[in-house]
mmCIF file with all atom_site columns, C-alpha atoms in Angstrom:
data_model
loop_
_atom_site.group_PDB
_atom_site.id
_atom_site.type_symbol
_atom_site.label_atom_id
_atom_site.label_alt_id
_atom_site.label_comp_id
_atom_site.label_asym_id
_atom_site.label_entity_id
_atom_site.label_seq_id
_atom_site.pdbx_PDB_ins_code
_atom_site.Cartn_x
_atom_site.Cartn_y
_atom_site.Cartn_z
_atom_site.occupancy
_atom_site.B_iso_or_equiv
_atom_site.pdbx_formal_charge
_atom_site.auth_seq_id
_atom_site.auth_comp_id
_atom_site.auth_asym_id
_atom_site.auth_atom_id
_atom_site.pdbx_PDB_model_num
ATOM 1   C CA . UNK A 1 1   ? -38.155 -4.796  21.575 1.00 0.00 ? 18  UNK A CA 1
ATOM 2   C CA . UNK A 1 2   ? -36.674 -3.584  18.239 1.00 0.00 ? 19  UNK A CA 1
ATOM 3   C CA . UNK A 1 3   ? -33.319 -4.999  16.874 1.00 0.00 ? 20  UNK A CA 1
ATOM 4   C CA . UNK A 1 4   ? -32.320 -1.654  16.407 1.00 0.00 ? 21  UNK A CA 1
ATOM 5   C CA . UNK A 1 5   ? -32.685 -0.789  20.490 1.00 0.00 ? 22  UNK A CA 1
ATOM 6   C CA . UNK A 1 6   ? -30.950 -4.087  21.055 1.00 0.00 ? 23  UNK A CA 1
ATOM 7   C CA . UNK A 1 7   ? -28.252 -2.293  18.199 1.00 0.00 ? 24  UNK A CA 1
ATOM 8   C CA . UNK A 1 8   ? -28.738 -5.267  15.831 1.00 0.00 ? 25  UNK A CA 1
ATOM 9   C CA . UNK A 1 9   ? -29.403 -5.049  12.166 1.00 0.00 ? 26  UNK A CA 1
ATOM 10  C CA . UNK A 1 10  ? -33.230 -4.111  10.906 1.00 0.00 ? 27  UNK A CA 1
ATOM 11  C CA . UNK A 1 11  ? -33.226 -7.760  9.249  1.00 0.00 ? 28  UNK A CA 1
ATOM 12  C CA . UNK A 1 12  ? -32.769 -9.433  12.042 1.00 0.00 ? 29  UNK A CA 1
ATOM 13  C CA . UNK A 1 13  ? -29.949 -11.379 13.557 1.00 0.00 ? 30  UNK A CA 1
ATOM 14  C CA . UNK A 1 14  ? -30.376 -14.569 11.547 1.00 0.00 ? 31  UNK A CA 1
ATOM 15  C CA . UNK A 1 15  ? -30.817 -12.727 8.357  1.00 0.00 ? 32  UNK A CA 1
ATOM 16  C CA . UNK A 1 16  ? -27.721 -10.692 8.358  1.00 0.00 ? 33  UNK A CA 1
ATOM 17  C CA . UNK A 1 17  ? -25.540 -13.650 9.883  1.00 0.00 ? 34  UNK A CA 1
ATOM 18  C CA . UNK A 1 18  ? -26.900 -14.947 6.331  1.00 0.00 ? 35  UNK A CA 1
ATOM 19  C CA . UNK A 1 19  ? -25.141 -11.861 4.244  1.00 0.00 ? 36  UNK A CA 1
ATOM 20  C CA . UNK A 1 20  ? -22.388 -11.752 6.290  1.00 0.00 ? 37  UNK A CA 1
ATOM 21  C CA . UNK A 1 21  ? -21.473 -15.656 6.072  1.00 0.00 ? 38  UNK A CA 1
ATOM 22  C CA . UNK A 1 22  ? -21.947 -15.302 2.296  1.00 0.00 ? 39  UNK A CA 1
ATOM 23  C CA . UNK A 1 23  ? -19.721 -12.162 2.603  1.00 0.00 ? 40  UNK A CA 1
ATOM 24  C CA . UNK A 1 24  ? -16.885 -14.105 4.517  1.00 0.00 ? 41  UNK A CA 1
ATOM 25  C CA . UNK A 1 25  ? -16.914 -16.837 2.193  1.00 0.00 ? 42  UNK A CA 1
ATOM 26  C CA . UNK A 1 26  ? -16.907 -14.931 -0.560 1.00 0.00 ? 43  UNK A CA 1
ATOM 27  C CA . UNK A 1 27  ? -14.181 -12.850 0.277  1.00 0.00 ? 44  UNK A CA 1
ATOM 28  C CA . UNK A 1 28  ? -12.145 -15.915 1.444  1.00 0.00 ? 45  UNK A CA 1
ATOM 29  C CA . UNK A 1 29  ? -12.939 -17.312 -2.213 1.00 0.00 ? 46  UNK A CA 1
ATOM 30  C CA . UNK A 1 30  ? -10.723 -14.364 -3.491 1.00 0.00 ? 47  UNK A CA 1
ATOM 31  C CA . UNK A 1 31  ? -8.303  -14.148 -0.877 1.00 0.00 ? 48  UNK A CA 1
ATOM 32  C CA . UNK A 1 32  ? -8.231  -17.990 -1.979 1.00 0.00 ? 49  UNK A CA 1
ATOM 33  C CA . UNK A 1 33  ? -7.405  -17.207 -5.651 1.00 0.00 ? 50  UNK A CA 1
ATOM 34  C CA . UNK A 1 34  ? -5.407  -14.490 -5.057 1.00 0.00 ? 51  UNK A CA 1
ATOM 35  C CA . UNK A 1 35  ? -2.937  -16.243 -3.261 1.00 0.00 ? 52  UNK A CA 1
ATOM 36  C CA . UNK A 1 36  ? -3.179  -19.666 -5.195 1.00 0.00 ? 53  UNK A CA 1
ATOM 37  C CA . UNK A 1 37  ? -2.789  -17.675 -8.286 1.00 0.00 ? 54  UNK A CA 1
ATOM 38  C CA . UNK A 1 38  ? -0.239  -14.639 -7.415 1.00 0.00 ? 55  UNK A CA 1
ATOM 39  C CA . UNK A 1 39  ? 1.387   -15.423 -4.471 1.00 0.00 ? 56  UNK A CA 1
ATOM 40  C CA . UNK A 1 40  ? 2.185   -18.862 -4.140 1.00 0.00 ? 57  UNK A CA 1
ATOM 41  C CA . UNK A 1 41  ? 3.722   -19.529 -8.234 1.00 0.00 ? 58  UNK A CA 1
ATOM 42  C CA . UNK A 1 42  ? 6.083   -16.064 -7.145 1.00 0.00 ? 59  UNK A CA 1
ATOM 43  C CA . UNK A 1 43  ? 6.785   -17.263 -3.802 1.00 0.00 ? 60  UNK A CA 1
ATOM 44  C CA . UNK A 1 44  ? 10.586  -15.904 -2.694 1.00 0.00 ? 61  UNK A CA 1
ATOM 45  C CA . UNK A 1 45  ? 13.490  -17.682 -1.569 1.00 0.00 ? 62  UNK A CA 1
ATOM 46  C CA . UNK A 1 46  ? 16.590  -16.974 -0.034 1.00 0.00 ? 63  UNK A CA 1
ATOM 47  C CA . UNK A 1 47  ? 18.757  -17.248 -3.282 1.00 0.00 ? 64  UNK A CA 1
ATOM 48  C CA . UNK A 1 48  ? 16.634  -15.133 -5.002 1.00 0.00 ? 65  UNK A CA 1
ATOM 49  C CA . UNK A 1 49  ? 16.752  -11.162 -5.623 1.00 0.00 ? 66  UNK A CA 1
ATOM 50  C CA . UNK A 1 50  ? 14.890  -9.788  -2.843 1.00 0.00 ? 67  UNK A CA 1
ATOM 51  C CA . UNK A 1 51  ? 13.843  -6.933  -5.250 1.00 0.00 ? 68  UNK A CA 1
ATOM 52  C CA . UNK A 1 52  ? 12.520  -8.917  -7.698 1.00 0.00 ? 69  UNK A CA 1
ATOM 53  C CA . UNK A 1 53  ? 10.446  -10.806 -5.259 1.00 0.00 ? 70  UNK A CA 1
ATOM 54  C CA . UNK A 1 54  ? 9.116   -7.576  -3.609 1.00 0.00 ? 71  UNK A CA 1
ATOM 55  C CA . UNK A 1 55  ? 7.833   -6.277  -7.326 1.00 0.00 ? 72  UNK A CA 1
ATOM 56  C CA . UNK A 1 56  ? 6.693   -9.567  -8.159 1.00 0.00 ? 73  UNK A CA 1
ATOM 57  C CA . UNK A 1 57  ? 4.537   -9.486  -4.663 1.00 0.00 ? 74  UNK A CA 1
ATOM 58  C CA . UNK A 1 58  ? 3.780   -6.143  -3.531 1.00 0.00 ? 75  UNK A CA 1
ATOM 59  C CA . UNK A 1 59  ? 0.275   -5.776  -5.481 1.00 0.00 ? 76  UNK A CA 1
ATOM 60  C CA . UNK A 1 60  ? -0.965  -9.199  -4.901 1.00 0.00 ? 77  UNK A CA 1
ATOM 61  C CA . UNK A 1 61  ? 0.205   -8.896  -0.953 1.00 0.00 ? 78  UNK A CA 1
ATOM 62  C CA . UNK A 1 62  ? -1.533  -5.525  -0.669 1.00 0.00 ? 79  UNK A CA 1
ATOM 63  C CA . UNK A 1 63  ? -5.113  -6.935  -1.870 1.00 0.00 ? 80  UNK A CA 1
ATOM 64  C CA . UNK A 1 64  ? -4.676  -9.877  0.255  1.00 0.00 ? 81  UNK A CA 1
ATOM 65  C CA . UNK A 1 65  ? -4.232  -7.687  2.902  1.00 0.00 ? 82  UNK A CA 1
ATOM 66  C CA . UNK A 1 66  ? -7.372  -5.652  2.473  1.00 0.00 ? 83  UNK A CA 1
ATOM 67  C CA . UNK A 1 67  ? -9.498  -8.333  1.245  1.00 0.00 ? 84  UNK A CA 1
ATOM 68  C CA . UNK A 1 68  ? -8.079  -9.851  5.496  1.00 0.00 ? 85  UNK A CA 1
ATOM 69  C CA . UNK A 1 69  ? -8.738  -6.796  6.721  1.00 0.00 ? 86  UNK A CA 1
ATOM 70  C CA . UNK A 1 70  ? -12.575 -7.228  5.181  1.00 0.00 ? 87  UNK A CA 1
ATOM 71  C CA . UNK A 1 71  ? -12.720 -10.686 6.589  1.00 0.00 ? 88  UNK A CA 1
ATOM 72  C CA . UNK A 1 72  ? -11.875 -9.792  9.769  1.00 0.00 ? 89  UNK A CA 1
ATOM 73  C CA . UNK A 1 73  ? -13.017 -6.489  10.998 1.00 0.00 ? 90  UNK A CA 1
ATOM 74  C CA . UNK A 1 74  ? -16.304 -6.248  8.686  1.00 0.00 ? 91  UNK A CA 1
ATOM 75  C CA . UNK A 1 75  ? -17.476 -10.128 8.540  1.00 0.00 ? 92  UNK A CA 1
ATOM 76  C CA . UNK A 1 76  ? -16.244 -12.158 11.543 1.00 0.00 ? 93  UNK A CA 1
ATOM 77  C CA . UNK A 1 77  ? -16.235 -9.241  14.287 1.00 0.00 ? 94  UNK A CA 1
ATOM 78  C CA . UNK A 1 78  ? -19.683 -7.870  13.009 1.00 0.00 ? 95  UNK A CA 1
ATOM 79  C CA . UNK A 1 79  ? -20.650 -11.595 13.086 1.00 0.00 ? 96  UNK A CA 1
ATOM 80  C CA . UNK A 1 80  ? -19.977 -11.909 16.735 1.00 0.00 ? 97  UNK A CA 1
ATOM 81  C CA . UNK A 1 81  ? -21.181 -8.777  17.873 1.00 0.00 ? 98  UNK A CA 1
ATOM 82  C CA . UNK A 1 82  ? -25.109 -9.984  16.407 1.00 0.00 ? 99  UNK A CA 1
ATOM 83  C CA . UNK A 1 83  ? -24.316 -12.778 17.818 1.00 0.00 ? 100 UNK A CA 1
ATOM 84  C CA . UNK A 1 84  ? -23.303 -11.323 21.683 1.00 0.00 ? 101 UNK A CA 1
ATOM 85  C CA . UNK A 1 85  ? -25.780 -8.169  21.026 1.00 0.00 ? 102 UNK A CA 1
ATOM 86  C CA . UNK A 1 86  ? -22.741 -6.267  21.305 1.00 0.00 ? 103 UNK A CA 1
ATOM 87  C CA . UNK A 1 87  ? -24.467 -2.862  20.095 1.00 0.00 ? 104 UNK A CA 1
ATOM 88  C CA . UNK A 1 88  ? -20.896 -0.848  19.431 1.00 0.00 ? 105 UNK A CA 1
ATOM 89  C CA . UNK A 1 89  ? -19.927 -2.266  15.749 1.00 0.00 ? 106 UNK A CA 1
ATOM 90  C CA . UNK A 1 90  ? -17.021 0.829   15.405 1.00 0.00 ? 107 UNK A CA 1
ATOM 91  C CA . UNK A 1 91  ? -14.271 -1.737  15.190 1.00 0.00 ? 108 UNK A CA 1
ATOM 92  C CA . UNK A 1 92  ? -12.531 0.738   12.557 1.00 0.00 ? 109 UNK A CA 1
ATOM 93  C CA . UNK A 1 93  ? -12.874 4.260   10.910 1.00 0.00 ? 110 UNK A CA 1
ATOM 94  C CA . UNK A 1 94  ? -12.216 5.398   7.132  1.00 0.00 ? 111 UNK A CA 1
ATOM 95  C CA . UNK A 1 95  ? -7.888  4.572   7.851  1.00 0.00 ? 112 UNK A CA 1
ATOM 96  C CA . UNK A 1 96  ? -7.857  4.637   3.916  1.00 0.00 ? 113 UNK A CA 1
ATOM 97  C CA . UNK A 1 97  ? -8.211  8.767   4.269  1.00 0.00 ? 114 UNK A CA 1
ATOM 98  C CA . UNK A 1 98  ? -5.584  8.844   6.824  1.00 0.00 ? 115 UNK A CA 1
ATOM 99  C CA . UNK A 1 99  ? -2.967  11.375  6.520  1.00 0.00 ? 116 UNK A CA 1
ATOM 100 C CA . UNK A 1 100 ? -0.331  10.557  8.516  1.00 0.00 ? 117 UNK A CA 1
ATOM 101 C CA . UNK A 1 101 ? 0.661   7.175   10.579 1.00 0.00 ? 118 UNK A CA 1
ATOM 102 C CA . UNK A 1 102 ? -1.130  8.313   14.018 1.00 0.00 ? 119 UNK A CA 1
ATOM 103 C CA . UNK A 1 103 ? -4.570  8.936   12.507 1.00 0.00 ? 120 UNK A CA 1
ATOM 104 C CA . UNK A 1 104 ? -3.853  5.137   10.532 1.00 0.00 ? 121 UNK A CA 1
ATOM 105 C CA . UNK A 1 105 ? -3.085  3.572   13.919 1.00 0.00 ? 122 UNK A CA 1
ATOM 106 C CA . UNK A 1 106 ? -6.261  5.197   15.550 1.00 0.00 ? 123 UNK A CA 1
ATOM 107 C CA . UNK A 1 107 ? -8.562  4.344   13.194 1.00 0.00 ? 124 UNK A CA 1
ATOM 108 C CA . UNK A 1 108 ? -7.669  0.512   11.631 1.00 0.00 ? 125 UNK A CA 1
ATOM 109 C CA . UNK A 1 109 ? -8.372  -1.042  14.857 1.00 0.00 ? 126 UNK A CA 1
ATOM 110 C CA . UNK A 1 110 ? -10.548 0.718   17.110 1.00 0.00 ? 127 UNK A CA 1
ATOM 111 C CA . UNK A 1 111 ? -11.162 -1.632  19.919 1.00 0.00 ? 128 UNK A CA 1
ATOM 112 C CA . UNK A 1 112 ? -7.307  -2.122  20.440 1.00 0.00 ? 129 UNK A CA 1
ATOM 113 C CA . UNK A 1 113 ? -6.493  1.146   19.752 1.00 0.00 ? 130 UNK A CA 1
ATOM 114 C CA . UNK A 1 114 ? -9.527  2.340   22.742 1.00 0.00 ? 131 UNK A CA 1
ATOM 115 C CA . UNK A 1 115 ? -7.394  -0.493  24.832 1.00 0.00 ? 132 UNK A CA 1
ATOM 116 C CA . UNK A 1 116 ? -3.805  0.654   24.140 1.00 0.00 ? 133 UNK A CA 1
ATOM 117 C CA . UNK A 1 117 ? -5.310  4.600   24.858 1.00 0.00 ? 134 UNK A CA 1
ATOM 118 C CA . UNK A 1 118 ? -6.857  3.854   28.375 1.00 0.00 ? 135 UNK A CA 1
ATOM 119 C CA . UNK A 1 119 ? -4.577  1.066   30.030 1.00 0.00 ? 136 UNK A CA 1
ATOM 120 C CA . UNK A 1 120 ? -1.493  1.853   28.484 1.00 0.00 ? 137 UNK A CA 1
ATOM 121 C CA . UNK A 1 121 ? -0.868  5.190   26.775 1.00 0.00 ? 138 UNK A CA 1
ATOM 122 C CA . UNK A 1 122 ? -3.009  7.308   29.394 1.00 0.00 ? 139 UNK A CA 1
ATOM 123 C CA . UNK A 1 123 ? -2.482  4.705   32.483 1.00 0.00 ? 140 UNK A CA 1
ATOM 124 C CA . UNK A 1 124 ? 1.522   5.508   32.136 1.00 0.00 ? 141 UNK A CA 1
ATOM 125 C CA . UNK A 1 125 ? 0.873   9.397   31.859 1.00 0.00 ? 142 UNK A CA 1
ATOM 126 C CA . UNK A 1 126 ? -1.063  8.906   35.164 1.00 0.00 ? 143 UNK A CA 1
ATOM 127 C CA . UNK A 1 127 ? 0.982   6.492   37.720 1.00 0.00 ? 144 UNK A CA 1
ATOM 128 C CA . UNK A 1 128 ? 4.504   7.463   36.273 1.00 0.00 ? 145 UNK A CA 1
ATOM 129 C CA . UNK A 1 129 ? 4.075   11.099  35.292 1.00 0.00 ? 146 UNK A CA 1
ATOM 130 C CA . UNK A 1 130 ? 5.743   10.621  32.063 1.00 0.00 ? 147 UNK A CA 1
ATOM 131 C CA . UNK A 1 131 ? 5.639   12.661  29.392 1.00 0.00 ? 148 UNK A CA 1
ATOM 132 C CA . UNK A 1 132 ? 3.124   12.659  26.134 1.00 0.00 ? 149 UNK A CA 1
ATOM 133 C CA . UNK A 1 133 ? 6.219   11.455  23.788 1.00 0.00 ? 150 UNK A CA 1
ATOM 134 C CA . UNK A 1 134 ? 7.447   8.948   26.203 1.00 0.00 ? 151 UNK A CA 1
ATOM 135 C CA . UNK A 1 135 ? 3.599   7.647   26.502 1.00 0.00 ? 152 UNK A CA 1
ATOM 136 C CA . UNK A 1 136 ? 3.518   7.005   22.764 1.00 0.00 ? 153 UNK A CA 1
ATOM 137 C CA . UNK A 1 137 ? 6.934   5.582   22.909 1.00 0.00 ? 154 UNK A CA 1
ATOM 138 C CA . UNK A 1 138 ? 6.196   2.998   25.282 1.00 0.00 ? 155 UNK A CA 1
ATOM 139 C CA . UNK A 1 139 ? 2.786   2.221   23.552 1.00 0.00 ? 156 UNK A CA 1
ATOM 140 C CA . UNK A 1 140 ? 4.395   1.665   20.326 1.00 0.00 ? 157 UNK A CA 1
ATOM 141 C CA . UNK A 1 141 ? 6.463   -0.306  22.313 1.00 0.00 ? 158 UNK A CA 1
ATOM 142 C CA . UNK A 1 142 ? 3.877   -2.541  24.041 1.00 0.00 ? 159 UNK A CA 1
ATOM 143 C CA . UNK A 1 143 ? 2.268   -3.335  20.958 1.00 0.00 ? 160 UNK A CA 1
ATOM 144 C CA . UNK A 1 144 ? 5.331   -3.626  18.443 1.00 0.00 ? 161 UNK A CA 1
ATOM 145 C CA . UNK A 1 145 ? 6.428   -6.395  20.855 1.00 0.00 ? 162 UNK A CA 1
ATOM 146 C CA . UNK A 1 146 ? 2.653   -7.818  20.858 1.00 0.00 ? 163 UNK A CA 1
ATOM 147 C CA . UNK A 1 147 ? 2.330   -8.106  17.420 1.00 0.00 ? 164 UNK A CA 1
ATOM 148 C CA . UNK A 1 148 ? 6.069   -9.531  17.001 1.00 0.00 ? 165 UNK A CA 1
ATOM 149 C CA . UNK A 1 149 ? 5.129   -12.075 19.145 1.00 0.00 ? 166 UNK A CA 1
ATOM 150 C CA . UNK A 1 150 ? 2.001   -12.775 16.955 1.00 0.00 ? 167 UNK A CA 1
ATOM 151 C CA . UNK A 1 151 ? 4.333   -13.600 14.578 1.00 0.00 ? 168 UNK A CA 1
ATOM 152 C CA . UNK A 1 152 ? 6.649   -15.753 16.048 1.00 0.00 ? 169 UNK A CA 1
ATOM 153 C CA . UNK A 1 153 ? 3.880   -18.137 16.657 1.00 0.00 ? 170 UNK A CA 1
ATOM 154 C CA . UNK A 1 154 ? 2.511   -17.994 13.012 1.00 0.00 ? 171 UNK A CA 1
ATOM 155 C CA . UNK A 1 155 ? 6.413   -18.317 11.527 1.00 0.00 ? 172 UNK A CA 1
ATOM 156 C CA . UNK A 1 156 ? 7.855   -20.025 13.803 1.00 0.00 ? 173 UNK A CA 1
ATOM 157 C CA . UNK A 1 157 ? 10.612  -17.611 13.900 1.00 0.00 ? 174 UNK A CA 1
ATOM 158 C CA . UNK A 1 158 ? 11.766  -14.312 15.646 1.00 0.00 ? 175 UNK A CA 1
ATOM 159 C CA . UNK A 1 159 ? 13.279  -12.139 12.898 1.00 0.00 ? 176 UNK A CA 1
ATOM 160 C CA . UNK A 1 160 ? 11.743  -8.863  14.005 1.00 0.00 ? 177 UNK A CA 1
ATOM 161 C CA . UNK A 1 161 ? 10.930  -7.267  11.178 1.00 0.00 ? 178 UNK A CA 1
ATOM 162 C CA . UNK A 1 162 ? 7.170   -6.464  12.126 1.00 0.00 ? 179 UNK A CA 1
ATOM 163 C CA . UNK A 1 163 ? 8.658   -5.052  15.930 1.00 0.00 ? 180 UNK A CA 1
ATOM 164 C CA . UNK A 1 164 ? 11.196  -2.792  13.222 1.00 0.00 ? 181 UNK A CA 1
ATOM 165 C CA . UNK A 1 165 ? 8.357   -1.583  10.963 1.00 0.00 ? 182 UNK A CA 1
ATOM 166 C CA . UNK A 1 166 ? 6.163   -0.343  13.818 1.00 0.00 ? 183 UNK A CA 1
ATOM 167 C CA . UNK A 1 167 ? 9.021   1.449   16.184 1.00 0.00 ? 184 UNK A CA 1
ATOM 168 C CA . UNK A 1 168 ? 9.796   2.993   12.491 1.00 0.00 ? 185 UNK A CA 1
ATOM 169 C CA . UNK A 1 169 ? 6.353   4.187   12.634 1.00 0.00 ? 186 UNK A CA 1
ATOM 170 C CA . UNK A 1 170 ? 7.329   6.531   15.313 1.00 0.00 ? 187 UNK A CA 1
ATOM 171 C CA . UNK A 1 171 ? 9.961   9.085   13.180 1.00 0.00 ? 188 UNK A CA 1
ATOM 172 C CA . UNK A 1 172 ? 6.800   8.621   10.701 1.00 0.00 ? 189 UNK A CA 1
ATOM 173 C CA . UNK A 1 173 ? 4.160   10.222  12.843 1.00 0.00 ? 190 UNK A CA 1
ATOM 174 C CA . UNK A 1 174 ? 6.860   13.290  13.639 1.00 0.00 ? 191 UNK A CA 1
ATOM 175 C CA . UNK A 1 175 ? 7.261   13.401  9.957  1.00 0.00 ? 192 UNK A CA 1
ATOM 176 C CA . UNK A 1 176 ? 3.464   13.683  9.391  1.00 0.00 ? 193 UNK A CA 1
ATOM 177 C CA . UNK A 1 177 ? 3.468   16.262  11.701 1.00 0.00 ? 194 UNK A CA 1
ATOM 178 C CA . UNK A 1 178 ? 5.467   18.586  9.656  1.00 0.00 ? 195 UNK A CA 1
ATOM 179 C CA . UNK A 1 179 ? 3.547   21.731  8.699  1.00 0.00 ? 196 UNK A CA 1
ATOM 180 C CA . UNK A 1 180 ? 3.597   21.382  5.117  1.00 0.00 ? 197 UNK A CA 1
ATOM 181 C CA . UNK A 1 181 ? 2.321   17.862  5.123  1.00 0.00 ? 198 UNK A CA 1
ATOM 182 C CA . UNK A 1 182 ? -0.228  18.392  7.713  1.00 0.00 ? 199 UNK A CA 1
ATOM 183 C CA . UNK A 1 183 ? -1.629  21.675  5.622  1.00 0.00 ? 200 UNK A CA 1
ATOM 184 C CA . UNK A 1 184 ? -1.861  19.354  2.463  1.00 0.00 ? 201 UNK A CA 1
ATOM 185 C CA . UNK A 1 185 ? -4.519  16.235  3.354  1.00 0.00 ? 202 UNK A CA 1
ATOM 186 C CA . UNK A 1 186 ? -3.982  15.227  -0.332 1.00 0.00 ? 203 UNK A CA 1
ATOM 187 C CA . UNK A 1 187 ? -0.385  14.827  -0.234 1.00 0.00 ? 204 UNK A CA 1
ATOM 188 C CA . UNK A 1 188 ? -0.146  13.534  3.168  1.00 0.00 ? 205 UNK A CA 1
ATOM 189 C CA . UNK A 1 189 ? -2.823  10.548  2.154  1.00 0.00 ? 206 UNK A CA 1
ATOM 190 C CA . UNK A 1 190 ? -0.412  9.760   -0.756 1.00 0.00 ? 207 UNK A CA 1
ATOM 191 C CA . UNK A 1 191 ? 2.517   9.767   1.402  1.00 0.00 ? 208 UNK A CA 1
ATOM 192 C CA . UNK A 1 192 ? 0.665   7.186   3.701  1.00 0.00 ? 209 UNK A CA 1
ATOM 193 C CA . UNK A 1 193 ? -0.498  5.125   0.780  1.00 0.00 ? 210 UNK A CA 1
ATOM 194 C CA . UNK A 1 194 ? 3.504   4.417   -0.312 1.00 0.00 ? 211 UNK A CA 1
ATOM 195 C CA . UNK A 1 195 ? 4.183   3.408   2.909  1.00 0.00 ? 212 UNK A CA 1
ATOM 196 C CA . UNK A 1 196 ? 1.563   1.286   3.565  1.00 0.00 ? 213 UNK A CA 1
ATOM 197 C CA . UNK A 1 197 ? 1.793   -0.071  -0.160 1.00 0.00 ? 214 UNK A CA 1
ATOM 198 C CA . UNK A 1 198 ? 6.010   -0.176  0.382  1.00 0.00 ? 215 UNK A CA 1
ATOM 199 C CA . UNK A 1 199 ? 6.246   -1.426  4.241  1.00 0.00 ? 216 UNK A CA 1
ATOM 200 C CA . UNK A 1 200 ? 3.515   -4.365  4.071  1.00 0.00 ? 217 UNK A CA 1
ATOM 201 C CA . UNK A 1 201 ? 4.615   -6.813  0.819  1.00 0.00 ? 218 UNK A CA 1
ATOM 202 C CA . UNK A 1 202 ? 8.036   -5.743  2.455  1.00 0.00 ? 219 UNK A CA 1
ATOM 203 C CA . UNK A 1 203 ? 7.338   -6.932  5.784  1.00 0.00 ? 220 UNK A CA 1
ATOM 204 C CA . UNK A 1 204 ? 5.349   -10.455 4.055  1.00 0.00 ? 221 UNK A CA 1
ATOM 205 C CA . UNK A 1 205 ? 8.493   -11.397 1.565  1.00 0.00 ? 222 UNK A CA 1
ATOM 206 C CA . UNK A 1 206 ? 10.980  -10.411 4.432  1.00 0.00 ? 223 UNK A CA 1
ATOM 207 C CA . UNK A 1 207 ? 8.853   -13.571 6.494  1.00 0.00 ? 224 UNK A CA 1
ATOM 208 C CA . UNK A 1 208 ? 8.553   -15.873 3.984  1.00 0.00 ? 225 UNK A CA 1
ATOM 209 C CA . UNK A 1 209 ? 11.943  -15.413 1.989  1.00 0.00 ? 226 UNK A CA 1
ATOM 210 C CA . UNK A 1 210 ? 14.367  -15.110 5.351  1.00 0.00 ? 227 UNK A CA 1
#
């Protein structure tokens, strides 16, 4: 049987676990560097101006969080699925092109996003007859709280900024919605690429400053 009806790669499982261990390791090397050498000598305290740590941080925390995103969605999930012969490798679309908030969180992480959809968003349209809005609400809610708690564990601190940033996300999507920014792709991918660029350093020097 071929690797490709199994829905591996056409070199073979032990070959591409190869390229995709020199792929994670490489990318770590950077993510490495990146941080040792632009995030770490600029790190913020609480005594210090919290705009001049966010311009200080903003560029190095956005490539750390890309070359992250790399690590774990390209190298280690792809790396599991050859290893599980797990033939669906969709675990994200092209989110860089997104125009608005609701096409980002549909198409950075697909398998969570297929989860939230089913048991969540559509389950609570089902059993309590709510509404489409109030569905979305109380997704955003289920995973804003989810991903706070993520960080709790990692900080060792509830602050809720991350729960904030996502429930924000919600006025967002209604924003994005907006005819003249929905007509325009070009000007509602720049709108989404502030945000993102704004809302993320913000969110890292709001954790590690206070």
């Amino acid at each position: 049987m071929s690797w490709n009806i199994l829905g591996l790669s056409r070199y073979g499982p032990s070959t591409y676990l190869k390229k995709l261990f020199v792929a994670t390791f490489g990318t770590f090397a950077l993510l490495y560097t990146v941080t040792e050498s632009f995030i770490l000598p600029y790190t913020p305290t609480a005594d210090q101006s919290f705009l001049r740590s966010l311009l200080d941080l903003a560029l190095p925390f956005m490539m750390a969080y890309i070359l992250l995103f790399y690590i774990i969605f390209e190298c280690i999930c792809n790396a599991f699925a050859e290893l599980s012969y797990f033939a669906d490798r969709q675990f994200y679309e092209d989110w860089w092109n997104s125009t608005s908030w609701d096409e980002f969180s549909r198409k950075w992480n697909r398998p969570v996003h297929a989860f939230l959809l089913r048991h969540v968003y559509a389950a609570t349209i089902l059993s309590y007859r709510l509404s489409k809005t109030s569905a979305m609400f109380v997704t955003f809610l289920l995973s804003a709280c989810a991903h706070e708690l993520v960080m709790v564990v990692v900080t060792q601190k509830l602050r809720m900024y991350l729960f904030t940033l996502q429930i924000i996300q919600i006025p967002l999507i209604m924003l994005g919605r907006l005819p003249a920014i929905k007509r325009n792709k070009l000007l509602g991918n720049v709108v989404f690429w502030l945000g993102l660029y704004a809302g993320f350093p913000l969110l890292c020097v709001a954790y590690v400053a206070y």
